[in-house]
CSV table of C-alpha atoms and ligand atoms in Angstrom, one decimal:
chain,number,residue,atom,x,y,z
A,1,MET,CA,25.0,13.2,5.9
A,2,PHE,CA,26.9,11.3,8.6
A,3,HIS,CA,25.5,11.4,12.1
A,4,LYS,CA,27.7,10.7,15.1
A,5,ASN,CA,24.6,10.4,17.4
A,6,LEU,CA,21.4,8.8,16.4
A,7,LYS,CA,18.0,10.0,17.4
A,8,SER,CA,15.8,7.4,19.1
A,9,PHE,CA,12.4,6.3,17.8
A,10,SER,CA,9.7,8.2,19.7
A,11,LYS,CA,8.1,6.8,22.8
A,12,ASP,CA,4.8,6.4,21.1
A,13,PHE,CA,6.2,5.1,17.8
A,14,LEU,CA,3.6,2.9,16.0
A,15,TRP,CA,5.4,-0.5,15.4
A,16,GLY,CA,3.1,-3.0,13.5
A,17,ALA,CA,2.4,-4.5,10.2
A,18,SER,CA,0.0,-4.4,7.3
A,19,THR,CA,-2.5,-6.6,5.3
A,20,SER,CA,-5.3,-6.0,2.9
A,21,ALA,CA,-8.8,-7.5,2.9
A,22,TYR,CA,-8.8,-9.2,-0.5
A,23,GLN,CA,-5.4,-10.8,0.1
A,24,VAL,CA,-5.8,-12.1,3.7
A,25,GLU,CA,-9.5,-12.6,4.6
A,26,GLY,CA,-10.7,-15.3,2.3
A,27,ALA,CA,-14.5,-16.0,2.9
A,28,ASN,CA,-14.9,-13.8,-0.3
A,29,LEU,CA,-18.5,-14.8,-1.2
A,30,ILE,CA,-19.9,-15.7,2.1
A,31,ASP,CA,-21.9,-14.0,4.9
A,32,GLY,CA,-23.4,-11.7,2.4
A,33,LYS,CA,-20.1,-10.3,0.7
A,34,GLY,CA,-20.5,-9.4,-2.8
A,35,PRO,CA,-17.8,-9.9,-5.3
A,36,SER,CA,-15.1,-7.3,-5.9
A,37,CYS,CA,-13.1,-6.9,-9.0
A,38,GLN,CA,-10.5,-9.3,-7.4
A,39,ASP,CA,-13.0,-12.1,-7.2
A,40,VAL,CA,-14.2,-11.9,-10.7
A,41,LYS,CA,-10.8,-11.5,-12.4
A,42,LYS,CA,-8.8,-14.2,-14.0
A,43,VAL,CA,-6.0,-14.9,-11.6
A,44,PRO,CA,-2.6,-15.1,-13.1
A,45,GLU,CA,-1.7,-18.6,-14.3
A,46,GLY,CA,-0.3,-20.9,-11.6
A,47,THR,CA,-1.6,-18.8,-8.7
A,48,SER,CA,-4.3,-19.4,-6.2
A,49,GLU,CA,-8.0,-18.1,-6.4
A,50,LEU,CA,-8.8,-15.5,-3.6
A,51,ASP,CA,-11.5,-17.5,-1.9
A,52,VAL,CA,-9.5,-18.7,1.2
A,53,CYS,CA,-6.2,-16.6,1.2
A,54,ALA,CA,-5.0,-16.8,4.9
A,55,ASP,CA,-8.6,-17.3,6.2
A,56,GLN,CA,-8.3,-14.4,8.5
A,57,TYR,CA,-12.1,-13.9,8.3
A,58,HIS,CA,-12.3,-17.1,10.5
A,59,ARG,CA,-9.1,-16.9,12.3
A,60,TYR,CA,-8.8,-13.2,13.2
A,61,LYS,CA,-8.8,-13.9,16.9
A,62,GLU,CA,-5.7,-16.0,16.6
A,63,ASP,CA,-4.1,-13.6,14.3
A,64,ILE,CA,-4.6,-10.6,16.5
A,65,ALA,CA,-3.4,-12.6,19.6
A,66,LEU,CA,-0.1,-13.4,17.6
A,67,MET,CA,0.3,-9.6,16.7
A,68,ALA,CA,-0.2,-8.8,20.3
A,69,GLU,CA,2.4,-11.4,21.3
A,70,MET,CA,4.8,-9.5,18.9
A,71,GLY,CA,4.0,-6.3,20.7
A,72,PHE,CA,2.2,-4.6,17.8
A,73,LYS,CA,1.0,-1.1,18.7
A,74,VAL,CA,-0.8,-0.8,15.4
A,75,TYR,CA,-2.4,-3.1,12.7
A,76,ARG,CA,-3.0,-1.9,9.3
A,77,PHE,CA,-5.9,-3.6,7.6
A,78,SER,CA,-8.3,-2.7,4.9
A,79,ILE,CA,-12.1,-2.9,4.9
A,80,SER,CA,-13.6,-4.7,2.0
A,81,TRP,CA,-16.1,-2.3,0.3
A,82,SER,CA,-18.2,-5.3,-1.0
A,83,ARG,CA,-18.2,-7.0,2.4
A,84,LEU,CA,-19.8,-3.9,3.9
A,85,ILE,CA,-21.9,-2.8,0.9
A,86,PRO,CA,-22.3,-5.9,-1.4
A,87,GLU,CA,-23.4,-3.9,-4.4
A,88,GLY,CA,-21.1,-1.0,-3.7
A,89,THR,CA,-24.1,1.3,-3.0
A,90,GLY,CA,-27.4,0.8,-1.2
A,91,ALA,CA,-28.0,-1.9,1.4
A,92,VAL,CA,-25.3,-2.4,4.0
A,93,ASN,CA,-24.5,-6.1,5.0
A,94,PRO,CA,-25.0,-6.5,8.7
A,95,LYS,CA,-22.5,-9.4,8.8
A,96,GLY,CA,-19.9,-7.1,7.2
A,97,ILE,CA,-20.4,-4.6,10.0
A,98,GLU,CA,-20.3,-7.4,12.6
A,99,TYR,CA,-17.0,-8.7,11.2
A,100,TYR,CA,-15.1,-5.5,11.2
A,101,ASN,CA,-16.5,-4.5,14.7
A,102,ASN,CA,-15.3,-7.7,15.9
A,103,LEU,CA,-11.8,-7.2,14.2
A,104,ILE,CA,-11.5,-3.6,15.5
A,105,ASN,CA,-12.6,-4.7,19.0
A,106,GLU,CA,-10.1,-7.5,19.2
A,107,CYS,CA,-7.3,-5.2,18.3
A,108,LEU,CA,-8.5,-2.7,21.0
A,109,LYS,CA,-8.7,-5.4,23.4
A,110,TYR,CA,-4.8,-5.7,23.2
A,111,ASN,CA,-4.4,-1.9,22.9
A,112,ILE,CA,-3.5,-2.3,19.1
A,113,ILE,CA,-4.5,0.8,17.2
A,114,PRO,CA,-6.5,-0.2,14.1
A,115,LEU,CA,-5.1,1.8,11.0
A,116,VAL,CA,-7.9,1.2,8.4
A,117,THR,CA,-7.2,1.5,4.7
A,118,MET,CA,-10.6,2.3,3.1
A,119,PHE,CA,-9.8,1.0,-0.4
A,120,HIS,CA,-7.1,-1.6,-1.3
A,121,PHE,CA,-7.5,-2.6,-4.9
A,122,ASP,CA,-11.0,-4.1,-4.5
A,123,MET,CA,-13.7,-2.3,-6.3
A,124,PRO,CA,-17.2,-3.9,-5.8
A,125,ALA,CA,-17.8,-5.9,-9.0
A,126,VAL,CA,-21.2,-4.5,-9.5
A,127,LEU,CA,-19.8,-0.9,-9.6
A,128,ASP,CA,-17.1,-1.9,-12.0
A,129,LYS,CA,-19.7,-3.3,-14.2
A,130,ARG,CA,-21.4,0.1,-14.1
A,131,GLY,CA,-18.1,1.7,-15.3
A,132,GLY,CA,-16.1,1.8,-12.0
A,133,TRP,CA,-13.9,4.9,-11.5
A,134,SER,CA,-14.5,5.9,-15.1
A,135,LYS,CA,-18.0,7.2,-14.0
A,136,ARG,CA,-18.3,10.5,-12.3
A,137,GLU,CA,-20.7,8.9,-9.8
A,138,SER,CA,-17.8,6.9,-8.5
A,139,ILE,CA,-16.9,10.0,-6.4
A,140,ASP,CA,-20.4,9.7,-4.6
A,141,TRP,CA,-20.2,6.0,-4.3
A,142,PHE,CA,-16.9,6.1,-2.5
A,143,VAL,CA,-17.9,9.0,-0.3
A,144,ASN,CA,-21.0,7.1,0.7
A,145,PHE,CA,-18.8,4.0,1.5
A,146,ALA,CA,-16.6,6.3,3.7
A,147,LYS,CA,-19.6,7.7,5.4
A,148,VAL,CA,-20.9,4.1,6.3
A,149,MET,CA,-17.4,3.3,7.8
A,150,TYR,CA,-17.2,6.6,9.8
A,151,GLU,CA,-20.7,6.2,11.1
A,152,ASN,CA,-20.1,2.5,12.2
A,153,PHE,CA,-16.4,2.4,13.2
A,154,GLY,CA,-15.5,6.1,13.8
A,155,ASP,CA,-16.1,5.9,17.4
A,156,ARG,CA,-13.0,3.5,17.6
A,157,VAL,CA,-11.0,4.0,14.5
A,158,LYS,CA,-9.0,7.2,14.8
A,159,TYR,CA,-6.4,6.5,12.0
A,160,TRP,CA,-7.6,6.2,8.4
A,161,LEU,CA,-5.9,5.7,5.0
A,162,THR,CA,-7.8,6.7,1.9
A,163,ILE,CA,-6.7,4.7,-1.2
A,164,ASN,CA,-3.8,2.2,-1.2
A,165,GLU,CA,-1.3,2.9,-4.0
A,166,GLN,CA,-3.6,5.0,-6.2
A,167,ASN,CA,-0.4,5.6,-8.4
A,168,VAL,CA,-0.1,1.8,-8.9
A,169,LEU,CA,-3.7,1.6,-9.8
A,170,THR,CA,-3.1,4.3,-12.3
A,171,LEU,CA,0.1,3.2,-13.7
A,172,MET,CA,0.0,-0.7,-13.4
A,173,GLY,CA,-3.7,-1.5,-12.7
A,174,ASP,CA,-3.6,-4.2,-15.4
A,175,VAL,CA,-1.0,-6.1,-13.5
A,176,ILE,CA,-3.0,-6.2,-10.3
A,177,GLY,CA,-6.3,-6.8,-11.9
A,178,THR,CA,-8.0,-3.5,-11.3
A,179,THR,CA,-8.1,-1.8,-14.6
A,180,MET,CA,-11.5,-1.3,-15.9
A,181,ILE,CA,-11.7,0.1,-19.4
A,182,PRO,CA,-15.2,0.7,-20.9
A,183,LYS,CA,-15.9,-1.1,-24.2
A,184,GLY,CA,-15.2,1.0,-27.2
A,185,CYS,CA,-12.7,3.4,-25.4
A,186,THR,CA,-10.2,4.7,-28.1
A,187,ASN,CA,-7.9,6.6,-25.7
A,188,ILE,CA,-7.1,4.2,-22.9
A,189,ARG,CA,-4.6,6.5,-21.1
A,190,LYS,CA,-7.1,9.4,-21.2
A,191,GLU,CA,-9.5,7.1,-19.6
A,192,ILE,CA,-7.2,6.0,-16.9
A,193,TYR,CA,-6.2,9.6,-16.0
A,194,GLN,CA,-10.0,10.4,-15.9
A,195,GLN,CA,-10.4,7.6,-13.3
A,196,ASN,CA,-7.3,8.9,-11.4
A,197,HIS,CA,-9.0,12.3,-11.4
A,198,HIS,CA,-12.3,10.9,-10.0
A,199,MET,CA,-10.3,9.0,-7.3
A,200,LEU,CA,-8.4,12.2,-6.3
A,201,VAL,CA,-11.7,14.1,-5.9
A,202,ALA,CA,-13.2,11.2,-4.0
A,203,GLN,CA,-10.2,11.1,-1.7
A,204,ALA,CA,-10.4,14.9,-1.0
A,205,LYS,CA,-14.1,14.5,-0.1
A,206,ALA,CA,-13.5,11.5,2.1
A,207,MET,CA,-10.7,13.4,4.0
A,208,ALA,CA,-12.9,16.5,4.5
A,209,LEU,CA,-15.8,14.2,5.6
A,210,CYS,CA,-13.7,12.3,8.1
A,211,HIS,CA,-12.6,15.7,9.7
A,212,GLU,CA,-16.4,16.7,9.9
A,213,MET,CA,-17.7,13.5,11.2
A,214,ILE,CA,-14.9,12.3,13.5
A,215,PRO,CA,-13.0,15.5,14.5
A,216,ASP,CA,-10.4,13.5,16.6
A,217,ALA,CA,-9.5,11.2,13.8
A,218,LYS,CA,-6.6,11.4,11.5
A,219,ILE,CA,-6.5,10.5,7.8
A,220,GLY,CA,-4.0,10.4,5.0
A,221,PRO,CA,-3.3,8.9,1.6
A,222,ALA,CA,-1.0,5.7,1.1
A,223,PRO,CA,0.7,5.9,-2.3
A,224,ASN,CA,3.7,3.7,-3.3
A,225,ILE,CA,6.6,6.1,-3.2
A,226,SER,CA,10.0,5.3,-4.6
A,227,VAL,CA,12.5,8.0,-5.5
A,228,VAL,CA,13.7,7.8,-9.0
A,229,TYR,CA,17.5,8.0,-9.6
A,230,PRO,CA,19.1,9.2,-12.7
A,231,ALA,CA,21.2,6.5,-14.3
A,232,SER,CA,24.2,8.9,-14.5
A,233,CYS,CA,25.2,12.5,-13.8
A,234,LYS,CA,24.4,13.4,-17.4
A,235,PRO,CA,21.9,16.3,-17.2
A,236,GLU,CA,19.4,14.7,-19.6
A,237,ASP,CA,19.3,11.6,-17.3
A,238,ASN,CA,18.6,13.9,-14.4
A,239,LEU,CA,15.6,15.5,-16.4
A,240,ALA,CA,14.4,11.9,-17.1
A,241,ALA,CA,14.4,11.1,-13.4
A,242,GLN,CA,12.6,14.3,-12.5
A,243,ASN,CA,10.0,13.4,-15.1
A,244,LEU,CA,9.3,9.9,-13.6
A,245,ASN,CA,9.5,11.1,-10.0
A,246,ALA,CA,6.6,13.6,-11.0
A,247,ILE,CA,4.5,11.0,-12.9
A,248,ARG,CA,5.0,8.2,-10.3
A,249,ASN,CA,5.1,10.0,-7.1
A,250,TRP,CA,4.5,13.7,-6.9
A,251,LEU,CA,1.2,13.8,-8.8
A,252,TYR,CA,-0.4,11.8,-6.1
A,253,LEU,CA,1.1,13.6,-3.1
A,254,ASP,CA,0.9,17.2,-4.6
A,255,MET,CA,-2.8,16.5,-5.2
A,256,ALA,CA,-3.4,15.0,-1.6
A,257,VAL,CA,-1.6,17.8,0.1
A,258,TYR,CA,-1.9,20.9,-2.0
A,259,GLY,CA,-4.9,19.9,-4.2
A,260,LYS,CA,-2.9,20.9,-7.3
A,261,TYR,CA,-1.8,19.1,-10.4
A,262,ASN,CA,2.0,18.7,-10.7
A,263,ASN,CA,3.0,20.9,-13.6
A,264,LEU,CA,5.4,18.3,-15.2
A,265,VAL,CA,2.6,15.7,-15.0
A,266,TRP,CA,0.1,18.2,-16.5
A,267,SER,CA,2.5,18.9,-19.4
A,268,PHE,CA,3.0,15.1,-19.9
A,269,LEU,CA,-0.7,14.6,-20.0
A,270,GLU,CA,-1.1,17.3,-22.6
A,271,GLU,CA,1.6,15.7,-24.6
A,272,ILE,CA,0.1,12.2,-24.6
A,273,ASP,CA,-3.6,13.5,-25.0
A,274,ALA,CA,-4.6,12.2,-21.6
A,275,VAL,CA,-5.8,15.4,-19.9
A,276,PRO,CA,-8.8,14.6,-17.6
A,277,GLU,CA,-12.0,16.6,-17.6
A,278,ILE,CA,-12.1,18.8,-14.6
A,279,GLN,CA,-15.6,19.9,-13.6
A,280,GLU,CA,-16.4,23.2,-12.1
A,281,GLY,CA,-15.7,23.1,-8.4
A,282,ASP,CA,-13.4,20.1,-8.6
A,283,MET,CA,-10.1,22.3,-7.7
A,284,GLU,CA,-11.9,23.7,-4.7
A,285,ILE,CA,-12.9,20.2,-3.5
A,286,LEU,CA,-9.3,19.1,-4.1
A,287,ALA,CA,-7.9,21.9,-2.1
A,288,SER,CA,-10.3,21.3,0.8
A,289,GLY,CA,-9.1,17.7,1.4
A,290,LYS,CA,-6.3,18.1,4.0
A,291,PRO,CA,-4.4,15.2,5.1
A,292,ASP,CA,-3.1,14.9,8.7
A,293,PHE,CA,-0.2,12.7,7.8
A,294,ILE,CA,1.2,10.8,4.8
A,295,GLY,CA,1.3,7.1,4.7
A,296,PHE,CA,3.6,5.6,2.0
A,297,ASN,CA,4.6,2.1,0.9
A,298,TYR,CA,8.2,1.5,-0.1
A,299,TYR,CA,9.8,-1.5,-1.6
A,300,SER,CA,12.7,-0.2,-3.7
A,301,THR,CA,13.9,2.7,-5.8
A,302,ALA,CA,13.7,3.1,-9.6
A,303,THR,CA,16.4,4.3,-12.0
A,304,VAL,CA,16.1,5.8,-15.4
A,305,GLU,CA,17.9,7.4,-18.1
A,306,ALA,CA,17.1,9.9,-20.8
A,307,TYR,CA,14.4,8.9,-23.2
A,308,ASN,CA,15.3,7.9,-26.7
A,309,LEU,CA,13.2,9.3,-29.4
A,310,GLU,CA,13.5,6.2,-31.6
A,311,GLY,CA,13.7,3.2,-29.3
A,312,ASN,CA,11.2,3.5,-26.5
A,313,VAL,CA,8.2,1.5,-26.1
A,314,SER,CA,6.0,1.3,-23.0
A,315,SER,CA,7.3,-1.6,-20.8
A,316,LYS,CA,5.7,-2.3,-17.5
A,317,LYS,CA,6.4,-5.4,-15.4
A,318,ASP,CA,4.9,-4.7,-12.0
A,319,GLN,CA,4.4,-2.1,-9.4
A,320,GLN,CA,8.2,-1.8,-8.7
A,321,SER,CA,9.4,-1.6,-12.2
A,322,ALA,CA,10.6,1.8,-13.7
A,323,MET,CA,8.8,2.9,-16.8
A,324,ASP,CA,9.9,3.3,-20.4
A,325,GLU,CA,8.0,6.2,-21.8
A,326,THR,CA,8.8,7.8,-25.2
A,327,GLY,CA,9.7,11.4,-24.5
A,328,VAL,CA,9.9,11.0,-20.7
A,329,CYS,CA,12.4,8.2,-19.5
A,330,LYS,CA,13.8,4.9,-20.1
A,331,SER,CA,14.1,2.3,-17.3
A,332,PHE,CA,17.7,1.4,-16.4
A,333,LYS,CA,18.8,-1.6,-14.2
A,334,ASN,CA,20.7,-0.2,-11.3
A,335,PRO,CA,24.0,-2.2,-11.1
A,336,ASN,CA,24.6,-1.1,-7.4
A,337,LEU,CA,21.5,-3.0,-6.1
A,338,GLN,CA,20.9,-6.7,-5.4
A,339,THR,CA,17.5,-8.2,-6.0
A,340,THR,CA,15.0,-10.3,-4.2
A,341,GLN,CA,14.1,-13.9,-5.4
A,342,PHE,CA,11.3,-12.2,-7.2
A,343,GLY,CA,13.5,-9.6,-8.9
A,344,TRP,CA,12.7,-6.5,-6.8
A,345,GLU,CA,15.7,-4.3,-6.2
A,346,ILE,CA,16.8,-3.9,-2.5
A,347,ASP,CA,17.7,-0.5,-1.6
A,348,PRO,CA,17.6,0.5,2.2
A,349,GLU,CA,19.5,3.7,1.6
A,350,GLY,CA,16.8,4.5,-1.0
A,351,PHE,CA,14.2,4.3,1.8
A,352,ARG,CA,16.0,6.9,3.8
A,353,ALA,CA,16.2,9.2,0.6
A,354,THR,CA,12.6,8.6,-0.2
A,355,ALA,CA,11.5,9.6,3.4
A,356,ARG,CA,13.7,12.6,3.4
A,357,GLU,CA,12.2,13.8,-0.1
A,358,ILE,CA,8.6,13.3,1.0
A,359,TYR,CA,9.0,15.1,4.3
A,360,SER,CA,11.0,18.1,2.8
A,361,ARG,CA,8.3,18.5,0.1
A,362,TYR,CA,5.2,18.2,2.2
A,363,ARG,CA,6.2,18.7,5.9
A,364,LEU,CA,3.7,16.3,7.4
A,365,PRO,CA,4.2,13.4,9.7
A,366,LEU,CA,5.0,10.1,7.9
A,367,ILE,CA,4.1,6.6,8.5
A,368,VAL,CA,5.5,3.7,6.5
A,369,THR,CA,2.4,1.6,5.4
A,370,GLU,CA,4.3,-1.1,3.6
A,371,ASN,CA,7.9,-2.3,3.2
A,372,GLY,CA,9.0,-6.0,3.2
A,373,LEU,CA,10.5,-8.9,1.4
A,374,GLY,CA,8.6,-11.5,-0.6
A,375,ALA,CA,10.4,-14.9,-0.5
A,376,TYR,CA,10.0,-18.5,-0.6
A,377,ASP,CA,9.8,-19.7,3.0
A,378,LYS,CA,10.0,-23.3,4.3
A,379,LEU,CA,8.2,-24.9,7.2
A,380,GLU,CA,10.6,-27.3,8.9
A,381,GLU,CA,9.4,-30.4,10.5
A,382,ASP,CA,9.7,-28.9,14.0
A,383,GLY,CA,7.4,-26.1,13.1
A,384,SER,CA,10.2,-23.5,12.7
A,385,ILE,CA,10.6,-21.3,9.7
A,386,HIS,CA,14.2,-19.8,9.3
A,387,ASP,CA,13.9,-16.5,7.3
A,388,PRO,CA,17.3,-14.6,8.0
A,389,TYR,CA,17.0,-13.0,4.5
A,390,ARG,CA,13.8,-11.3,5.8
A,391,ILE,CA,15.4,-10.2,9.0
A,392,GLU,CA,18.4,-8.7,7.2
A,393,TYR,CA,16.1,-6.9,4.8
A,394,LEU,CA,13.9,-5.4,7.5
A,395,ARG,CA,17.1,-4.5,9.7
A,396,LYS,CA,18.6,-2.5,7.1
A,397,HIS,CA,15.4,-0.7,6.4
A,398,ILE,CA,14.8,0.1,10.1
A,399,GLU,CA,18.5,1.4,10.4
A,400,GLN,CA,17.7,3.7,7.5
A,401,LEU,CA,14.4,4.6,9.2
A,402,ARG,CA,16.2,5.6,12.2
A,403,LEU,CA,18.8,7.7,10.1
A,404,SER,CA,15.9,9.6,8.4
A,405,ILE,CA,14.5,10.4,11.8
A,406,THR,CA,18.0,11.7,12.8
A,407,ASP,CA,17.8,13.6,9.5
A,408,GLY,CA,14.8,15.4,10.9
A,409,VAL,CA,11.9,13.5,9.3
A,410,GLU,CA,8.9,13.3,11.5
A,411,MET,CA,8.1,9.5,11.4
A,412,MET,CA,5.1,8.3,13.2
A,413,GLY,CA,5.4,4.5,12.6
A,414,TYR,CA,6.4,1.5,10.6
A,415,CYS,CA,4.1,-1.1,9.2
A,416,PRO,CA,5.9,-3.7,7.1
A,417,TRP,CA,4.2,-5.9,4.6
A,418,SER,CA,2.9,-8.2,5.9
A,419,ALA,CA,1.7,-9.1,9.4
A,420,ILE,CA,1.0,-12.7,8.2
A,421,ASP,CA,1.4,-14.6,4.9
A,422,LEU,CA,-1.2,-13.8,2.3
A,423,ILE,CA,-1.7,-13.9,-1.4
A,424,SER,CA,0.5,-11.6,-3.4
A,425,THR,CA,-1.0,-9.2,-5.9
A,426,HIS,CA,0.2,-11.3,-8.9
A,427,GLU,CA,2.6,-14.1,-7.7
A,428,GLY,CA,0.3,-16.1,-5.6
A,429,MET,CA,0.8,-17.7,-2.2
A,430,VAL,CA,4.5,-18.7,-2.7
A,431,LYS,CA,5.6,-15.2,-2.4
A,432,ARG,CA,5.4,-14.8,1.3
A,433,TYR,CA,5.9,-11.6,3.4
A,434,GLY,CA,4.6,-12.4,6.7
A,435,PHE,CA,6.1,-12.7,10.3
A,436,ILE,CA,3.5,-15.5,10.7
A,437,TYR,CA,3.6,-18.4,8.5
A,438,VAL,CA,0.4,-19.9,7.1
A,439,ASP,CA,0.4,-23.5,6.5
A,440,ARG,CA,-1.0,-23.8,2.9
A,441,GLU,CA,0.5,-24.1,-0.5
A,442,GLU,CA,-0.7,-22.4,-3.8
A,443,PHE,CA,-3.4,-25.0,-4.4
A,444,ASN,CA,-3.3,-27.2,-1.3
A,445,LEU,CA,-5.1,-25.5,1.6
A,446,LYS,CA,-3.5,-28.0,4.1
A,447,THR,CA,-4.2,-27.0,7.8
A,448,LEU,CA,-4.1,-23.2,7.5
A,449,ASP,CA,-2.3,-23.3,11.0
A,450,ARG,CA,-0.3,-20.5,12.0
A,451,TYR,CA,3.5,-20.7,12.9
A,452,ARG,CA,6.0,-18.1,14.2
A,453,LYS,CA,8.9,-17.4,11.7
A,454,ASP,CA,12.3,-16.5,13.1
A,455,SER,CA,11.5,-12.9,12.0
A,456,PHE,CA,8.4,-13.0,14.4
A,457,TYR,CA,10.8,-13.3,17.4
A,458,TRP,CA,13.1,-10.9,16.0
A,459,TYR,CA,10.6,-8.2,15.4
A,460,LYS,CA,9.1,-8.7,18.9
A,461,LYS,CA,12.5,-7.8,20.3
A,462,VAL,CA,12.8,-4.8,17.9
A,463,ILE,CA,9.4,-3.6,19.3
A,464,SER,CA,10.1,-4.4,22.9
A,465,THR,CA,13.3,-2.3,22.8
A,466,ASN,CA,11.7,0.4,20.6
A,467,GLY,CA,13.9,-0.2,17.8
A,468,GLU,CA,17.2,-0.1,19.9
A,469,ASP,CA,18.2,-3.8,19.4
A,470,LEU,CA,18.1,-4.9,15.9
A,471,SER,CA,20.5,-7.8,16.5
A,472,ASN,CA,19.6,-11.5,15.8
B,501,LIG,C1,1.8,-3.4,-2.8
B,501,LIG,C2,0.5,-3.7,-2.5
B,501,LIG,O1,2.0,-2.9,-4.1
B,501,LIG,O2,2.8,-4.4,-2.7
B,501,LIG,C3,0.2,-5.0,-1.7
B,501,LIG,O3,-0.2,-2.6,-1.7
B,501,LIG,C4,1.2,-6.0,-2.3
B,501,LIG,O4,-1.1,-5.3,-2.0
B,501,LIG,C5,2.5,-5.6,-2.0
B,501,LIG,O5,0.8,-7.3,-2.0
B,501,LIG,C6,3.6,-6.6,-2.5
B,501,LIG,O6,3.5,-6.8,-3.8
B,501,LIG,P1,3.4,-8.3,-4.4
B,501,LIG,O7,3.1,-8.2,-5.8
B,501,LIG,O8,4.6,-8.9,-4.1
B,501,LIG,O9,2.1,-8.9,-3.6
């Protein structure tokens, strides 16, 4: 659709950016914090451990001041479960409460709204040892963790996100170090979809509890949504794209919003013998958890062609790769898209398409909880960092965001990844996303000082003009 007149971003549009605890905080085993699955995993070869990261734990005041300087209206960060409750259940760590109180209060000091992700890839290691999400009790563990957060922070935190990228946890958990498969398991996919079912029930209960305990708060899910294109206009390619759209995207949002399993996904699970056990009462719980908005992470689209009965094997590279799945679809390299230095396709129009599709399916306000460009950045001798490639990426995506608003999508805010440089899920420190540069290398911690990138000044202007001026 071509628009002659563009709608503006709303006056209260939430401009900001995102991080997650295990990637930014550091201080991973101090002040009483228990290890999470991220702290005990073997990090990918050539990448840093997660003990220091960007050291936000010790430098949050400086970081929030820089975010305020950019004009942030919102800061999306996650709360580390094992910093708050070191063993996952039981005793609460007073130092953990103190840290997040300080972080929240620091945001509020500058009128920055805290948008809190409850779970971002960091299951307490003790709970993982007990079986993690495979255990039915994980639902209670998570709901208890939610209760502790609501009790302690609910007076000031009014925007909550449940589980970051539950679809990535389910489809690519091994890549990001979160898959916990109990010893002796003979049907791994069934186990994973059982874990997924427990997360869905836990999420629904946490949403209902949020509404009960903090009636003026809003809560929603935060999956990674990428529309899937058919490789051609062949009808069978279109069916393949529908299949992957359901498996990758709609399963998670149909559940969060309607409390129902997507029918295509259900038939896929039957086909691969991975139907989860649903206990009596689960479907009622799932239907009772009503989100107020949908958060979604977007990096790029995926493209697939029809499956080929002979050839397909399951191939997964990382969270942005399309899947090969016998009987379902085969990944296809989109020849129309360029890629980042790290091989992710860049598709701003796909961002608009994704927002339109989500909104027309669910009719809830949306907030972009991640979007951004991972790249090698260079700190110059004068302390500047020239990242025109990031500005270009973000500009094109914000243009499409505005077009999606003009298309009628109700868009609450935009939180690109990431506010500040941090450790990537599986590519270490060298894959930088931030507006704020952190002076460290993969293994050399250097000064950890903060520097403003060119994109910092650019985003500041974007925010101060409420998205009207995207020029350099
Ligand atoms: C999302 C995650 O998948 O993508 C983030 O929610 C992650 O945790 C981001 O860092 C970028 O991915 P990567 O692999 O480049 O760090």
